[in-house]
Tab-separated table of C-alpha atoms in Angstrom:
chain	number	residue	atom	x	y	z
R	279	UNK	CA	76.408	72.772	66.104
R	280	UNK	CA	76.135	74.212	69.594
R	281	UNK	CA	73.449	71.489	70.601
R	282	UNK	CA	75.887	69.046	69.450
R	283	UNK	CA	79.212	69.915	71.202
R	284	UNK	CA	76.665	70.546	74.147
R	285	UNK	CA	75.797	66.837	74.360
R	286	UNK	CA	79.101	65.642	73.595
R	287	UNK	CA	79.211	65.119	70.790
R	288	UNK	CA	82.799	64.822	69.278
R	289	UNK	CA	82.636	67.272	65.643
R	290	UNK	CA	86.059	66.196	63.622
R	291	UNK	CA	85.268	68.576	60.624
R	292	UNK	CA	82.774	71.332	59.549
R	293	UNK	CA	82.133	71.808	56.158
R	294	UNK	CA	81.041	75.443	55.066
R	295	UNK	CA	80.872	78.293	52.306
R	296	UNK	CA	82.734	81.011	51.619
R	297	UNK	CA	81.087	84.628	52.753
R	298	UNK	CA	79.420	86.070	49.678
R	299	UNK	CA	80.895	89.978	49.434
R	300	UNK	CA	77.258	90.912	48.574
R	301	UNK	CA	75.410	89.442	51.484
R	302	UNK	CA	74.854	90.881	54.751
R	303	UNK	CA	75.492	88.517	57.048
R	304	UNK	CA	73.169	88.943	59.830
R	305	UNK	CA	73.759	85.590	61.285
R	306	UNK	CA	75.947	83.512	63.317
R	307	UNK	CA	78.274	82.095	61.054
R	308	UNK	CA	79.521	78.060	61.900
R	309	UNK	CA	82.772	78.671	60.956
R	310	UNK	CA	83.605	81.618	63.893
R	311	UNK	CA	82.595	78.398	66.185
R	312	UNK	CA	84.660	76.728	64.925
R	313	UNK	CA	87.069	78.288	64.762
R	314	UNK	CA	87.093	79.467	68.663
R	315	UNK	CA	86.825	75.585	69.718
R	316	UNK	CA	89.708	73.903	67.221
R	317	UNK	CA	87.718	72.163	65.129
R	318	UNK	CA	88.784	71.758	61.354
R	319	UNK	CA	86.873	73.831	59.075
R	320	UNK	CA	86.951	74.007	54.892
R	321	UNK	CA	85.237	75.754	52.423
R	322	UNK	CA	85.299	73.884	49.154
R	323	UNK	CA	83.550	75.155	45.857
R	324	UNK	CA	81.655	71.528	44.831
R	325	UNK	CA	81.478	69.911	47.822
R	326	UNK	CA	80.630	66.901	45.968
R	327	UNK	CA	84.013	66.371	44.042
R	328	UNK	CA	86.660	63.666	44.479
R	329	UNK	CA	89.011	65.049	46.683
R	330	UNK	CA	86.528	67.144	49.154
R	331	UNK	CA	85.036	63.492	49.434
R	332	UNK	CA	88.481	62.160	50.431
R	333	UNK	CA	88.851	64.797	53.121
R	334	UNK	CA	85.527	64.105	54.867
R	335	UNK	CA	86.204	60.528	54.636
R	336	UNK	CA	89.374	61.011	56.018
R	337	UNK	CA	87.777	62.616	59.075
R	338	UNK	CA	85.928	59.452	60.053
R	339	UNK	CA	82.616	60.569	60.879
R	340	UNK	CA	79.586	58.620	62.278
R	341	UNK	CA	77.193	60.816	61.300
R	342	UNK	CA	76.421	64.077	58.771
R	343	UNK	CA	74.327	67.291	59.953
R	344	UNK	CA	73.382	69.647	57.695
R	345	UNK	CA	71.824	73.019	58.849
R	346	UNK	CA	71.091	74.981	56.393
R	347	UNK	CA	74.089	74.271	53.794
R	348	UNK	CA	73.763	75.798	50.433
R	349	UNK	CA	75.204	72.617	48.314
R	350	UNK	CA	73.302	69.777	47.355
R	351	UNK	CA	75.072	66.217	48.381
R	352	UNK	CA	75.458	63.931	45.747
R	353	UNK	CA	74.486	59.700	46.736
R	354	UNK	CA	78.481	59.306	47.098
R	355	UNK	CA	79.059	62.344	49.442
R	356	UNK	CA	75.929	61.238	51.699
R	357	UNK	CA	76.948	57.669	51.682
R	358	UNK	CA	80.033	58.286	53.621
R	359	UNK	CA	78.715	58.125	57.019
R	360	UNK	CA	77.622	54.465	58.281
R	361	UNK	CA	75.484	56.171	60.917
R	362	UNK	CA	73.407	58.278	58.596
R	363	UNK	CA	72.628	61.708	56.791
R	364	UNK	CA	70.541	64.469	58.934
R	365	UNK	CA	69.522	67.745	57.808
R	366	UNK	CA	67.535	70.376	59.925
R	367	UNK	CA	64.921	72.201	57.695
R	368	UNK	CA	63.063	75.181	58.681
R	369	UNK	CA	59.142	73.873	58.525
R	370	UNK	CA	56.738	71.651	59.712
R	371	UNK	CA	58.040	69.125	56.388
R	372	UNK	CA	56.757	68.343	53.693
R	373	UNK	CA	55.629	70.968	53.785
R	374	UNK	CA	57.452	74.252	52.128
R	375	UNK	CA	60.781	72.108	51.393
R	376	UNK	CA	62.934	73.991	49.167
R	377	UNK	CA	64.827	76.852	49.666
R	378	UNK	CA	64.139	79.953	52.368
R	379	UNK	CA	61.063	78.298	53.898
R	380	UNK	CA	60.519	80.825	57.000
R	381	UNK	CA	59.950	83.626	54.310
R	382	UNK	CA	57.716	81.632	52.153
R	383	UNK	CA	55.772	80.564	55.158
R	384	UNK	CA	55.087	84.335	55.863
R	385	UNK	CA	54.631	85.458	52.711
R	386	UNK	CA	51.521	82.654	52.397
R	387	UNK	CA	50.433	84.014	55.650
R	388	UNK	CA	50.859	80.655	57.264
R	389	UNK	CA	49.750	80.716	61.521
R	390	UNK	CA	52.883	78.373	61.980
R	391	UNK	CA	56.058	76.908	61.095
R	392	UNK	CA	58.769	75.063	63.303
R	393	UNK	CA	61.570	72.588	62.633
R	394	UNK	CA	62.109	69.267	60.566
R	395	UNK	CA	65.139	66.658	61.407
R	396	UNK	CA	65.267	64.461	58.711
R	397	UNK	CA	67.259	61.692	56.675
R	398	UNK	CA	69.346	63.399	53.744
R	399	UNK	CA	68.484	62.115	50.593
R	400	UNK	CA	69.325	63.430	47.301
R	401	UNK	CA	65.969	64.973	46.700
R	402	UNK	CA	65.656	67.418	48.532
R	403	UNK	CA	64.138	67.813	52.150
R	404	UNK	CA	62.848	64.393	51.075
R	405	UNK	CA	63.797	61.855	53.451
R	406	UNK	CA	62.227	60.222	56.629
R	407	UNK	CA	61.325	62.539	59.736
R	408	UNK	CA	63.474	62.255	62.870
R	409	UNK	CA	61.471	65.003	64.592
R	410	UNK	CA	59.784	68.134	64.016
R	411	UNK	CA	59.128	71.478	66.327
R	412	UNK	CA	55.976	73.604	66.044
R	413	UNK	CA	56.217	77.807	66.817
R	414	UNK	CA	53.471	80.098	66.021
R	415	UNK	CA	53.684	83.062	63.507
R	416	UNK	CA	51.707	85.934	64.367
R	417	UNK	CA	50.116	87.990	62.260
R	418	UNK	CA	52.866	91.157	62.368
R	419	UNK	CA	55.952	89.011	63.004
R	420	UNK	CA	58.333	89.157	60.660
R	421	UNK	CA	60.528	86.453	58.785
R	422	UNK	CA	63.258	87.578	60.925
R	423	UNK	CA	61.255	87.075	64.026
R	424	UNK	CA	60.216	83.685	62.706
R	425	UNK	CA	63.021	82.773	61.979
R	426	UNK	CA	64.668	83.253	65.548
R	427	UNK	CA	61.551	81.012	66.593
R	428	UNK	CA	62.558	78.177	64.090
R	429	UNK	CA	66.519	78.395	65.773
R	430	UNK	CA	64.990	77.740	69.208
R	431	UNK	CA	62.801	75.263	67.315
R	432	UNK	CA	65.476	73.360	65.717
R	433	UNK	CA	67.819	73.502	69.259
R	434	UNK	CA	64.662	71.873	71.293
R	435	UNK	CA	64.282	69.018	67.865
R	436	UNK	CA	67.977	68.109	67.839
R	437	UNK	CA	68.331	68.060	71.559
R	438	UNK	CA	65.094	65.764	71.901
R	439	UNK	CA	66.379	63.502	69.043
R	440	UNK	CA	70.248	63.266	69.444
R	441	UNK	CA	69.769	60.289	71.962
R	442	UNK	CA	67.493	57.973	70.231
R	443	UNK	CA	70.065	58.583	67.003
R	444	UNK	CA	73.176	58.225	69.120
R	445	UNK	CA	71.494	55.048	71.003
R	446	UNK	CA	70.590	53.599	67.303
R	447	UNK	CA	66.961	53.426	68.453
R	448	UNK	CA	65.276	56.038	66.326
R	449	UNK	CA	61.956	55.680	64.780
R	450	UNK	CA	61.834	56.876	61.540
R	451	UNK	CA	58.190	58.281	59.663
R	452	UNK	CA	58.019	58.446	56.023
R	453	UNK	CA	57.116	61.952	54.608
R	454	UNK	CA	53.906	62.134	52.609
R	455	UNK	CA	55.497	64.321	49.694
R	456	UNK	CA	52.357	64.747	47.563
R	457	UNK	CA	50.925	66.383	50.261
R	458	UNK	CA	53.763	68.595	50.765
R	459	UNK	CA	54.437	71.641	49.036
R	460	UNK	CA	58.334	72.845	47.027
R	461	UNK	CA	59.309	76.308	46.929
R	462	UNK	CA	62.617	77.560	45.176
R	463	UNK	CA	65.156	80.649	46.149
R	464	UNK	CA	64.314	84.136	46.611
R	465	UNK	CA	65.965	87.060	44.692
R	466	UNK	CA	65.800	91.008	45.865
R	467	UNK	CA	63.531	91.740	42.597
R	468	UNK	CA	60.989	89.250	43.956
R	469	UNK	CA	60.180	92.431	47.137
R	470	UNK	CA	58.552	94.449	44.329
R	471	UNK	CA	55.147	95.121	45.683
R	472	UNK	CA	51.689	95.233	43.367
R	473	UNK	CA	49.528	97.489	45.292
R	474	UNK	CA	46.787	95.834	43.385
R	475	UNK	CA	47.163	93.633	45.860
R	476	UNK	CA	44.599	92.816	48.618
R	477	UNK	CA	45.891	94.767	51.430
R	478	UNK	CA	46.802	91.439	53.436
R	479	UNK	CA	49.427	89.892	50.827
R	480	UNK	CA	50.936	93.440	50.729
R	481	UNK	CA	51.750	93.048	54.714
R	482	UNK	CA	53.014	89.240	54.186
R	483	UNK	CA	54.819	90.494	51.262
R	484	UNK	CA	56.452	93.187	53.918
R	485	UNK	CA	56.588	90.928	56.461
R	486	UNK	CA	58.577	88.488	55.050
R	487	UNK	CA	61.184	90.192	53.117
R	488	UNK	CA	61.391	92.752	56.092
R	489	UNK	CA	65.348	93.696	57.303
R	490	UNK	CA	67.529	91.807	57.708
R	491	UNK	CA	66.120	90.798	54.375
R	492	UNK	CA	66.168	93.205	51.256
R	493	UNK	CA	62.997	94.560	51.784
R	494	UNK	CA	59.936	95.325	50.028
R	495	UNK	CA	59.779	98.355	47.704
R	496	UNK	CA	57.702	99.761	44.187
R	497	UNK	CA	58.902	102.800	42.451
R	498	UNK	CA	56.913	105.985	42.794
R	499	UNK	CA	56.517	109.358	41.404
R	500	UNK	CA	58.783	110.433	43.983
R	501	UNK	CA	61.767	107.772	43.836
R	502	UNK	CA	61.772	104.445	45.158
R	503	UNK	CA	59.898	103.443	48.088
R	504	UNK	CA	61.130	100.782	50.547
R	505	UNK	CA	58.335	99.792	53.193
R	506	UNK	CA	60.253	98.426	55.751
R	507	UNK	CA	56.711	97.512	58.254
R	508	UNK	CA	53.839	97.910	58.063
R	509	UNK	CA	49.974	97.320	60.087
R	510	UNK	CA	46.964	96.698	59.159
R	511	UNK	CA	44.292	99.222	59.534
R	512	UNK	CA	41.121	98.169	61.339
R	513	UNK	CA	38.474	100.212	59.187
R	514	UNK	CA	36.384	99.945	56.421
R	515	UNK	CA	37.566	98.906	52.845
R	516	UNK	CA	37.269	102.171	50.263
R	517	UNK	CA	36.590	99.784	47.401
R	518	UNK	CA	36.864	101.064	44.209
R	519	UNK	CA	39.446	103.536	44.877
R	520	UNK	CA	42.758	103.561	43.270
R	521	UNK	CA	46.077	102.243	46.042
R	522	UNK	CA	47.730	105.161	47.140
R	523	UNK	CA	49.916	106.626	49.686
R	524	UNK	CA	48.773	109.555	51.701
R	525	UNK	CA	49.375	111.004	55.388
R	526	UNK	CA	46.086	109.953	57.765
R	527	UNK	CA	45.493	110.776	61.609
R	528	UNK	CA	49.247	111.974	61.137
R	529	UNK	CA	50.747	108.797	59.640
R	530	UNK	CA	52.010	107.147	56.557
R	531	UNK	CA	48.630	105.325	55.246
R	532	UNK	CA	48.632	103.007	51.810
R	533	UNK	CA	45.506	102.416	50.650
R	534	UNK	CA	45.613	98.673	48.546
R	535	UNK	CA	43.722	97.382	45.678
R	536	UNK	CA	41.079	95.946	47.400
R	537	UNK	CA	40.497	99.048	49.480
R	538	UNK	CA	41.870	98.518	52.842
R	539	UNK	CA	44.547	100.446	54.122
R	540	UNK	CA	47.669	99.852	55.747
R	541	UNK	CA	50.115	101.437	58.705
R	542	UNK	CA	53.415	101.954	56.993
R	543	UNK	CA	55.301	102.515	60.272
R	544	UNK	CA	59.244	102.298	59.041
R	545	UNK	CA	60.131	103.328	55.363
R	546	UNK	CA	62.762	104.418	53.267
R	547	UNK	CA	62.455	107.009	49.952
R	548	UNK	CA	65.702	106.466	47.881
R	549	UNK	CA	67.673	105.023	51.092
R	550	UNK	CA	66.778	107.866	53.124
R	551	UNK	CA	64.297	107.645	56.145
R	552	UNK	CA	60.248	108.144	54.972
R	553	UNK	CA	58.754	109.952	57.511
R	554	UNK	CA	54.817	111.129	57.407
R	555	UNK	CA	55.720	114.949	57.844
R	556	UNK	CA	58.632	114.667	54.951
R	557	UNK	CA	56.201	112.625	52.840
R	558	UNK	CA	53.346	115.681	53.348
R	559	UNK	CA	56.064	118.088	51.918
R	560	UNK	CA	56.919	116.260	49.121
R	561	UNK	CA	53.137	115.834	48.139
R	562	UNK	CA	52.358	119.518	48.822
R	563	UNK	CA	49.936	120.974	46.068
R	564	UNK	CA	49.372	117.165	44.399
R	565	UNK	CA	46.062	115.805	44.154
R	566	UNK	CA	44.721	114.960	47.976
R	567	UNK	CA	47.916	115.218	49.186
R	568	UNK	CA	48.745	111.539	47.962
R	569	UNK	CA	50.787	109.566	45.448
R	570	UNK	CA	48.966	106.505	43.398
R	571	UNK	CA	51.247	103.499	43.677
């Protein structure tokens, strides 16, 4: 919304949900901007029924844009502005539409992602392109990181795009959908790690449900393990060998099922910091001084 006030854009009314008591809310939220500039601001429940339709029509506006709201608009809602429909998505459309696309991008180990402007239709993330924005993933970021790459992303998209939309002179591109890819919502369950698990997809798996995120985490012998980052390890694969956790060179080491190893540089035992010297008391007297996982 920022970009948009920026260019001058007049904003009668932003629509918006309700905090959820369960959520940590790591991010800026629209309505505190709001808020601090004047502008109308509601929350409604079904943002597609009769009378939230009145309102917004009421307000007049040229144009919808959606960043990242969590309702889907219904062919009446979208046809109320004569101007058009424009969400910002967070990929490099079609591919990963759907729901939380930064993390599923990470979690597929994807080298980039960026930021889609497109035409609101009811399917979703399915209409024409406006504009996209590449940014690189690297191979530790993550979804977090990403996804403060994508915000930049999206800023530099809307900015480059808001004339040619405002000016009427836009050149739309059809999205090639059956090339694309859909991916749905993520829960907190879905962090459970299988240390069967080639050692890579662990570290994606970490990477992308890292904090702010729930995390990643597997229950243990010892209580439930949160691995909160993690590295790969640069050495030869022990294949064969069962995934474990064990103290190496002084530091947290999982071994995976395909026998490499990884870093685990920040975790958590039962909500409580894991360090590699309270991990080596814990395991004192077991079996190589490890736990299998």
């Amino acid at each position: 919304m920022l970009t948009l006030l920026d260019a001058g854009v007049t904003v009668p009314l932003v629509v918006t949900h309700e905090d959820d008591p369960r959520e940590n809310i790591w991010f800026q939220r629209v309505a505190d901007i709001a808020r601090e500039r004047g502008i109308p601001v509601i929350t409604p429940e079904d943002v597609n029924a009769p009378e939230v339709l009145a309102r917004i029509a009421e307000a007049g506006p040229d144009f919808f844009f959606s960043f990242y709201f969590r309702q889907m608009m219904k062919a009446p809602l979208l046809a109320i502005p004569p101007r058009g429909a424009f969400n910002m998505h967070g990929s490099l459309l079609p591919k990963y539409r759907g729901r939380v696309p930064v993390n599923w991008a990470v979690i597929h180990g994807e080298h980039e992602t960026g930021a889609s402007l497109h035409e609101m239709v009811e399917k979703p993330d399915a209409g024409r392109l406006v504009d996209q924005q590449a940014v690189p993933i690297l191979g530790d970021d993550t979804a977090f990181e990403v996804f403060n790459k994508v915000t930049v992303a999206a800023e530099i998209c809307l900015h480059r795009a808001l004339p040619g939309l405002l000016a009427g002179t836009t050149e739309f591109q059809a999205q090639d959908l059956a090339n694309g890819s859909y991916f749905g919502g993520r829960k907190p369950e879905d962090g459970r790690i299988d240390w069967r698990n080639m050692a890579q997809s662990v570290h994606n798996l970490v990477r992308a449900v890292a904090p702010p995120y729930p995390g990643a985490f597997s229950d243990t012998d010892l209580g439930r393990l949160k691995v909160l980052r993690t590295l790969l390890v640069d050495a030869p694969a022990e294949v064969g060998q069962p995934p474990a956790l064990t103290v190496e060179a002084g530091q947290l080491t999982a071994r995976c099922g395909d026998g490499r190893k990884l870093r685990v540089l920040a975790a958590e035992l039962d909500d409580t910091p894991l360090t590699a010297e309270r991990f080596s008391a814990l395991v004192t007297g077991k079996e190589h001084n490890s736990i299998l996982l």
